[in-house]
PDB file of C-alpha atoms in Angstrom:
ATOM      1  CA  UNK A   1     123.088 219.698-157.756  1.00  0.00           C
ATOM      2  CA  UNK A   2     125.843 220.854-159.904  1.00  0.00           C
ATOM      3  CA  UNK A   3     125.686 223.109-162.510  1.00  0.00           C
ATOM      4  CA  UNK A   4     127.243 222.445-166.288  1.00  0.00           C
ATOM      5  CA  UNK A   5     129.238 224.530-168.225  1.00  0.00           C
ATOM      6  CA  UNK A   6     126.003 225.676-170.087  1.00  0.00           C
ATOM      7  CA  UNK A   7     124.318 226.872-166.760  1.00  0.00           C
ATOM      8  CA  UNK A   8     127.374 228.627-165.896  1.00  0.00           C
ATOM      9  CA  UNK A   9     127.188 230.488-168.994  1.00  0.00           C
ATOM     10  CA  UNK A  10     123.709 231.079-168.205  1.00  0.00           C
ATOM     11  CA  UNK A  11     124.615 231.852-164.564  1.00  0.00           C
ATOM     12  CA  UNK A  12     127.497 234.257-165.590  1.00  0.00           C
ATOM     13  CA  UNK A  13     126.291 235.922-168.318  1.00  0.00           C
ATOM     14  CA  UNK A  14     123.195 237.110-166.698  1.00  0.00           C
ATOM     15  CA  UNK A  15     124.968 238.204-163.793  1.00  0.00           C
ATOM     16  CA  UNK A  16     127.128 240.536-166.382  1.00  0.00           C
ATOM     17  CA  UNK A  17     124.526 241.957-167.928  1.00  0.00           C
ATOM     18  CA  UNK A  18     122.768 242.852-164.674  1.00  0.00           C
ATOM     19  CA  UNK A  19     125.736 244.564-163.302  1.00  0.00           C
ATOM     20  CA  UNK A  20     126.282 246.719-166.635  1.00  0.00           C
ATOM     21  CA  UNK A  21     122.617 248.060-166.630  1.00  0.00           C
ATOM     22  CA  UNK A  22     122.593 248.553-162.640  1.00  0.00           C
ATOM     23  CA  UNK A  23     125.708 250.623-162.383  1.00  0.00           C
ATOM     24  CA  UNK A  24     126.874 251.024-166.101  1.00  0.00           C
ATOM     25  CA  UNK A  25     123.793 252.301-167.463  1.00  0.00           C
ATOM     26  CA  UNK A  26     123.186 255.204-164.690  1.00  0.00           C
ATOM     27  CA  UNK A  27     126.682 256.242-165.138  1.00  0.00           C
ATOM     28  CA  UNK A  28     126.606 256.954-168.892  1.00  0.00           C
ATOM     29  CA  UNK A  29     122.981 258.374-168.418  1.00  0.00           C
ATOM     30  CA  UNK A  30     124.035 260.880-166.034  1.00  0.00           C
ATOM     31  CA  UNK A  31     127.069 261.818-168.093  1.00  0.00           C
ATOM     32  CA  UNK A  32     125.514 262.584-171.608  1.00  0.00           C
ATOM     33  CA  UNK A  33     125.250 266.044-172.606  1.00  0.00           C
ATOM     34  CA  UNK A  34     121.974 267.477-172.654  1.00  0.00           C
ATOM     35  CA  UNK A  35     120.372 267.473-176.399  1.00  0.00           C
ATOM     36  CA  UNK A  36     117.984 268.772-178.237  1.00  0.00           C
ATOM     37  CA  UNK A  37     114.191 267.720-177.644  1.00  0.00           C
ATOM     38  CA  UNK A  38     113.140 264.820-180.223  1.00  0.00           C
ATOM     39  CA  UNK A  39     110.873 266.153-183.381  1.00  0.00           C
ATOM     40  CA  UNK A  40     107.168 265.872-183.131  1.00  0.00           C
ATOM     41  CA  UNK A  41     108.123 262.449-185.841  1.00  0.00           C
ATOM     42  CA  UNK A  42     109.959 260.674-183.348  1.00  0.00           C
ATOM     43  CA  UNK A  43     106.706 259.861-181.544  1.00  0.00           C
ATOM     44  CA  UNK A  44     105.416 258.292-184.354  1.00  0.00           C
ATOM     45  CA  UNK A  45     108.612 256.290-184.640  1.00  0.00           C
ATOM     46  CA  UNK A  46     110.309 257.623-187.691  1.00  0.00           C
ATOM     47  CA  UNK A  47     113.650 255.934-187.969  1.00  0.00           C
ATOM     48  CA  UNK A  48     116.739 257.850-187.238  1.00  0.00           C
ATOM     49  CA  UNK A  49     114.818 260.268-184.749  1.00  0.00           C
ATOM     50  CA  UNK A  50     115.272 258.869-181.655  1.00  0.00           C
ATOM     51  CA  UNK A  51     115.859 261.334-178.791  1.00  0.00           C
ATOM     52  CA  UNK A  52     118.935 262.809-176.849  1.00  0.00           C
ATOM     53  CA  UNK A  53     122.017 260.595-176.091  1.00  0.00           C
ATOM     54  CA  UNK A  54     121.064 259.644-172.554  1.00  0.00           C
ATOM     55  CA  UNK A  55     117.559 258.425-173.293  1.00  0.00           C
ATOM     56  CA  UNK A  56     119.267 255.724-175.178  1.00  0.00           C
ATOM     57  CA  UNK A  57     121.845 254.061-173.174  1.00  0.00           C
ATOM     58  CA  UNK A  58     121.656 250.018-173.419  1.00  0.00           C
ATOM     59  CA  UNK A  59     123.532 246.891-172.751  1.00  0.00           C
ATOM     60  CA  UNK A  60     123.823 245.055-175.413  1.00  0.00           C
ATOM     61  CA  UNK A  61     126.095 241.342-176.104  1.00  0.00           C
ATOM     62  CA  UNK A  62     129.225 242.160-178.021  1.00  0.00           C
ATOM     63  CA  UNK A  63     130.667 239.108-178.261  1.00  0.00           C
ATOM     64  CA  UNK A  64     129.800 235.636-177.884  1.00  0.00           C
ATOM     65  CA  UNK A  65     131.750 232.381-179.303  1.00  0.00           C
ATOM     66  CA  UNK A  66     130.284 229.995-177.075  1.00  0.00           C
ATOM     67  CA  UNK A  67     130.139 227.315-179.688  1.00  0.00           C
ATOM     68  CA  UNK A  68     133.377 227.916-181.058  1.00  0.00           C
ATOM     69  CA  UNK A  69     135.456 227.996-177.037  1.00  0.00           C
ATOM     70  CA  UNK A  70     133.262 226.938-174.568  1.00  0.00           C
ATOM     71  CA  UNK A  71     135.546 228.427-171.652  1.00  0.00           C
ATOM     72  CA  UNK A  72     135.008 231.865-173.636  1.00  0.00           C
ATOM     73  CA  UNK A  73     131.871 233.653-171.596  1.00  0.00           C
ATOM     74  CA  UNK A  74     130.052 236.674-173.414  1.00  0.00           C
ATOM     75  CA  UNK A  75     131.245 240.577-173.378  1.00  0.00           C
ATOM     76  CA  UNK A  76     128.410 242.896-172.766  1.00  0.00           C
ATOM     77  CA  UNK A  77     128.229 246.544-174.697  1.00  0.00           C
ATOM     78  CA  UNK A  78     126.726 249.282-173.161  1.00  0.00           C
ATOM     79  CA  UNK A  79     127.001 253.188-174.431  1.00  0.00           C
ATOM     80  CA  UNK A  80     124.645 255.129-176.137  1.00  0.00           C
ATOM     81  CA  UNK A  81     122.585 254.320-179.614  1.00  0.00           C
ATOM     82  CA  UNK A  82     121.569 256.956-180.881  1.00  0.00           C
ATOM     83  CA  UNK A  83     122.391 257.332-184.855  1.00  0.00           C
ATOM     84  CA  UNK A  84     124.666 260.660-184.338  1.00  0.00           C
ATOM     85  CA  UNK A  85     126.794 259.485-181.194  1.00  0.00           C
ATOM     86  CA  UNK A  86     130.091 259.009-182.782  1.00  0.00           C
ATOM     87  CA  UNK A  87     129.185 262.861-183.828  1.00  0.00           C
ATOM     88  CA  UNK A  88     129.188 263.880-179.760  1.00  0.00           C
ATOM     89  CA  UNK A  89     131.829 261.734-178.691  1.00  0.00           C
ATOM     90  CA  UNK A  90     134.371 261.650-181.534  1.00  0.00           C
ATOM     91  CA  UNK A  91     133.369 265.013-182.587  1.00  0.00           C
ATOM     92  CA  UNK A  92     133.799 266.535-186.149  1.00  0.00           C
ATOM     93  CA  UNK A  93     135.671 268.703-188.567  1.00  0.00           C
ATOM     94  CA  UNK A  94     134.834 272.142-190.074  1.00  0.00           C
ATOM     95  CA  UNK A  95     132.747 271.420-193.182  1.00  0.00           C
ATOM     96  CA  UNK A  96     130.793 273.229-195.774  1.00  0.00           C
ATOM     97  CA  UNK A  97     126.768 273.463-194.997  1.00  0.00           C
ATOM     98  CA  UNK A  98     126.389 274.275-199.253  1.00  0.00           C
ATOM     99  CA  UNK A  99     124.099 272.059-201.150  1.00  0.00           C
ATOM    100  CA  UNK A 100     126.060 269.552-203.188  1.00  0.00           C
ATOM    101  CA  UNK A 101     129.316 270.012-201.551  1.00  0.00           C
ATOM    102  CA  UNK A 102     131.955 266.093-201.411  1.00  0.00           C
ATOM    103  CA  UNK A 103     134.452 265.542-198.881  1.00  0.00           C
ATOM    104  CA  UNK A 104     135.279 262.742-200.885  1.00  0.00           C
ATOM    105  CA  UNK A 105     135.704 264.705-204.191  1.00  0.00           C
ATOM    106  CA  UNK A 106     136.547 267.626-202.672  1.00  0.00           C
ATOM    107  CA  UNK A 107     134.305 269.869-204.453  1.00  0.00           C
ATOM    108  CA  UNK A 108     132.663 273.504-202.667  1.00  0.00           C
ATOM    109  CA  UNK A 109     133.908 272.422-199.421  1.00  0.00           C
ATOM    110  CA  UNK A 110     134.947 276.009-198.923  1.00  0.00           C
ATOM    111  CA  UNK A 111     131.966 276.990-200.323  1.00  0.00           C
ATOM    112  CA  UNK A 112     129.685 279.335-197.890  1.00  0.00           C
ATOM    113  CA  UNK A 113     127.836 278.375-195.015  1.00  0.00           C
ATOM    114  CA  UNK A 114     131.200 277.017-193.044  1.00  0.00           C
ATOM    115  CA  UNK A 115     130.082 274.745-189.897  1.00  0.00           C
ATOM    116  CA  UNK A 116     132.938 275.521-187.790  1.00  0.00           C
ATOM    117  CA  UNK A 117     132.943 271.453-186.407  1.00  0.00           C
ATOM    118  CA  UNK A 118     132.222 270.340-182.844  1.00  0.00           C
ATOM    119  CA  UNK A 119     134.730 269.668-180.158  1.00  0.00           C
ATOM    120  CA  UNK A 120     134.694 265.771-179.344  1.00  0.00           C
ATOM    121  CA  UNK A 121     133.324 265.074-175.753  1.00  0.00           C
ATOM    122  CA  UNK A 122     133.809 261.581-174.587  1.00  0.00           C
ATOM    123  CA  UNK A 123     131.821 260.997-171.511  1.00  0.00           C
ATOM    124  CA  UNK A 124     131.121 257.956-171.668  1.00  0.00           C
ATOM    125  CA  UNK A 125     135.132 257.085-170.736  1.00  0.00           C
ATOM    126  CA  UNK A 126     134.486 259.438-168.511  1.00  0.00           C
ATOM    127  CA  UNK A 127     131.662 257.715-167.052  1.00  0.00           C
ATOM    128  CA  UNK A 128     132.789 254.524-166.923  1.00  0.00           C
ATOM    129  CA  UNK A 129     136.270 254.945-165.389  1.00  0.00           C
ATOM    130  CA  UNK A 130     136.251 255.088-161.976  1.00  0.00           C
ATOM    131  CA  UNK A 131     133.636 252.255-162.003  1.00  0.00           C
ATOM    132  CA  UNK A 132     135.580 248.980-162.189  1.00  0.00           C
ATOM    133  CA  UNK A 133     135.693 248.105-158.513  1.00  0.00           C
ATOM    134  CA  UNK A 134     131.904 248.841-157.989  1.00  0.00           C
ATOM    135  CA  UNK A 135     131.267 246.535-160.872  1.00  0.00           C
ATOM    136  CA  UNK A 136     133.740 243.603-160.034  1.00  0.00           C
ATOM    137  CA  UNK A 137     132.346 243.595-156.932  1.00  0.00           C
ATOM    138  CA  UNK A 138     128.307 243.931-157.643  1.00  0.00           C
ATOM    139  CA  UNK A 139     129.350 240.861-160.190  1.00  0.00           C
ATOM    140  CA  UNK A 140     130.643 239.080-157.411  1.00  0.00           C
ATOM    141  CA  UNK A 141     127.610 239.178-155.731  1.00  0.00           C
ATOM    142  CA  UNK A 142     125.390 238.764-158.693  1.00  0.00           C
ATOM    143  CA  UNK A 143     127.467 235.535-159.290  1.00  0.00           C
ATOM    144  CA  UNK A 144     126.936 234.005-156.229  1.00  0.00           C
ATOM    145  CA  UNK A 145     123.391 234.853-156.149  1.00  0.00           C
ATOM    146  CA  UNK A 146     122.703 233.453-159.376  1.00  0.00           C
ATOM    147  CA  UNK A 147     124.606 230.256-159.247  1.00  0.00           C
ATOM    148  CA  UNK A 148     122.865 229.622-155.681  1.00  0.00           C
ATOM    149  CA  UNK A 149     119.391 229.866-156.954  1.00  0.00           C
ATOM    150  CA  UNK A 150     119.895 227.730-160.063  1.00  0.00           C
ATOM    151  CA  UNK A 151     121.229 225.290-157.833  1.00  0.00           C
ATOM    152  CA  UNK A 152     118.135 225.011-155.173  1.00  0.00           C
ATOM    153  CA  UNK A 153     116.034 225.212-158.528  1.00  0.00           C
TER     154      UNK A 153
END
């Protein structure tokens, strides 16, 4: 049995998505920086409360045009999703805590309390790059694996 270009999609893009949460995943995990505990309303699944960074860590599809370009296969995503982690790994300026105070406008942003800003920290680059050659080759093998059992199925 051979396999069509739809099976190989099938094939491949499982196989990428297996090797991103197997050796991706673990990676960023390990790397977060430790946050604070989730509020007593996160358990009762308030939105926006959802934990520390490295609770959240998932691989997602980032791009698929399948049924534009067949011979284009899928891109998988896989980082952090918590609502605040551009916050951790872009970081931020020094701001005014005052009620009322506009970046935008401008207005009391030297206005007492000053947050003094956080220092960008952007492990998950730092996670992920010494891991291409693990993940070419687990893909390899996921490949292979794969496309061998859909074709004794």
């Amino acid at each position: 049995k051979t396999l069509m270009q739809p099976e190989l999609k099938m094939v491949v893009g499982g196989a990428m998505k297996e090797s991103m949460q197997r050796i991706v995943t673990p990676a960023i995990k390990s790397a977060a920086p430790p946050g604070p505990a989730p509020p007593k309303s996160a358990a009762r699944g308030k939105r926006g409360h959802k934990g520390p960074l490295s609770k959240n860590v998932t691989t997602q599809i980032a791009k698929s045009r399948y049924r534009r370009d067949p011979r284009e296969i899928i891109a998988y995503n896989t980082g952090p999703r918590a609502w605040y982690r551009h916050f951790v790994i872009q970081g931020t300026a020094s701001h005014s805590l005052a009620k009322g105070a506009r970046r935008s406008t401008g207005t009391l942003q030297s206005a007492p309390p000053i947050h003094p800003g956080s220092t960008a920290d952007n492990f998950v680059e730092e996670a992920v790059s010494g891991k291409n050659a693990e993940v070419a080759a687990y893909l390899g093998n996921a490949v292979i694996r794969r496309y061998a059992q859909a074709v004794r199925t």
